[in-house]
PDB file of C-alpha atoms in Angstrom:
ATOM      1  CA  MET E  12      -0.047  -0.064  -0.085  1.00 85.00           C
ATOM      2  CA  ILE E  13       1.434   3.574  -0.888  1.00 87.00           C
ATOM      3  CA  PHE E  14       0.002   6.531   0.872  1.00 89.00           C
ATOM      4  CA  VAL E  15       0.577   9.654  -0.134  1.00 90.00           C
ATOM      5  CA  ILE E  16      -0.642  13.203   1.116  1.00 90.00           C
ATOM      6  CA  GLY E  17      -0.323  16.687   0.202  1.00 91.00           C
ATOM      7  CA  PRO E  18      -2.373  20.107  -0.513  1.00 93.00           C
ATOM      8  CA  LEU E  19      -5.364  19.647  -2.954  1.00 87.00           C
ATOM      9  CA  PHE E  20      -4.779  19.818  -6.244  1.00 90.00           C
ATOM     10  CA  SER E  21      -1.019  19.117  -6.114  1.00 95.00           C
ATOM     11  CA  GLY E  22      -0.843  15.826  -9.316  1.00 94.00           C
ATOM     12  CA  LYS E  23      -0.542  13.308  -6.495  1.00 93.00           C
ATOM     13  CA  GLN E  24      -2.836  11.291  -8.744  1.00 93.00           C
ATOM     14  CA  ASP E  25      -0.428  11.966 -12.330  1.00 95.00           C
ATOM     15  CA  TYR E  26       2.329  11.439 -10.340  1.00 94.00           C
ATOM     16  CA  ILE E  27       1.343   7.671  -8.672  1.00 94.00           C
ATOM     17  CA  MET E  28       0.564   6.620 -12.803  1.00 96.00           C
ATOM     18  CA  GLN E  29       3.772   7.669 -13.715  1.00 97.00           C
ATOM     19  CA  ALA E  30       5.901   6.367 -11.005  1.00 95.00           C
ATOM     20  CA  LEU E  31       3.917   3.317 -11.063  1.00 95.00           C
ATOM     21  CA  GLY E  32       3.252   2.786 -15.376  1.00 97.00           C
ATOM     22  CA  TRP E  33      -0.578   2.956 -14.567  1.00 96.00           C
ATOM     23  CA  SER E  34      -3.077   4.621 -17.166  1.00 97.00           C
ATOM     24  CA  GLU E  35      -6.025   6.508 -16.104  1.00 95.00           C
ATOM     25  CA  THR E  36      -7.934   3.328 -16.793  1.00 96.00           C
ATOM     26  CA  ASP E  37      -5.633   1.108 -14.250  1.00 96.00           C
ATOM     27  CA  PHE E  38      -5.670   4.003 -11.792  1.00 94.00           C
ATOM     28  CA  LEU E  39      -9.599   3.786 -11.149  1.00 92.00           C
ATOM     29  CA  GLU E  40      -9.628   0.321 -10.970  1.00 94.00           C
ATOM     30  CA  LYS E  41      -6.790  -0.302  -8.084  1.00 93.00           C
ATOM     31  CA  ALA E  42      -6.628   2.867  -6.253  1.00 91.00           C
ATOM     32  CA  VAL E  43      -8.548   3.694  -3.259  1.00 88.00           C
ATOM     33  CA  ARG E  44      -8.997   7.246  -2.976  1.00 84.00           C
ATOM     34  CA  ASP E  45     -10.980   9.842  -1.027  1.00 83.00           C
ATOM     35  CA  VAL E  46     -11.324   7.646   1.466  1.00 85.00           C
ATOM     36  CA  GLN E  47     -12.648  10.194   4.067  1.00 86.00           C
ATOM     37  CA  ASN E  48     -15.611   9.787   1.834  1.00 87.00           C
ATOM     38  CA  LEU E  49     -15.293   6.224   2.135  1.00 85.00           C
ATOM     39  CA  ALA E  50     -15.254   6.144   5.644  1.00 88.00           C
ATOM     40  CA  ALA E  51     -18.538   8.685   6.774  1.00 90.00           C
ATOM     41  CA  GLU E  52     -20.185   5.925   4.422  1.00 90.00           C
ATOM     42  CA  ALA E  53     -19.525   3.317   6.775  1.00 88.00           C
ATOM     43  CA  ALA E  54     -20.113   4.801   9.951  1.00 74.00           C
TER      44      ALA E  54
END
């Protein structure tokens, strides 16, 4: 698991896609993001 933090809209997703060699489709299938929303729905 890779945990990436940083300012909003700072290119974190693009950086990870490039670093892992993933396409946008790969990223959407494999990445867990917006976890604050997922946590709120689970509570």
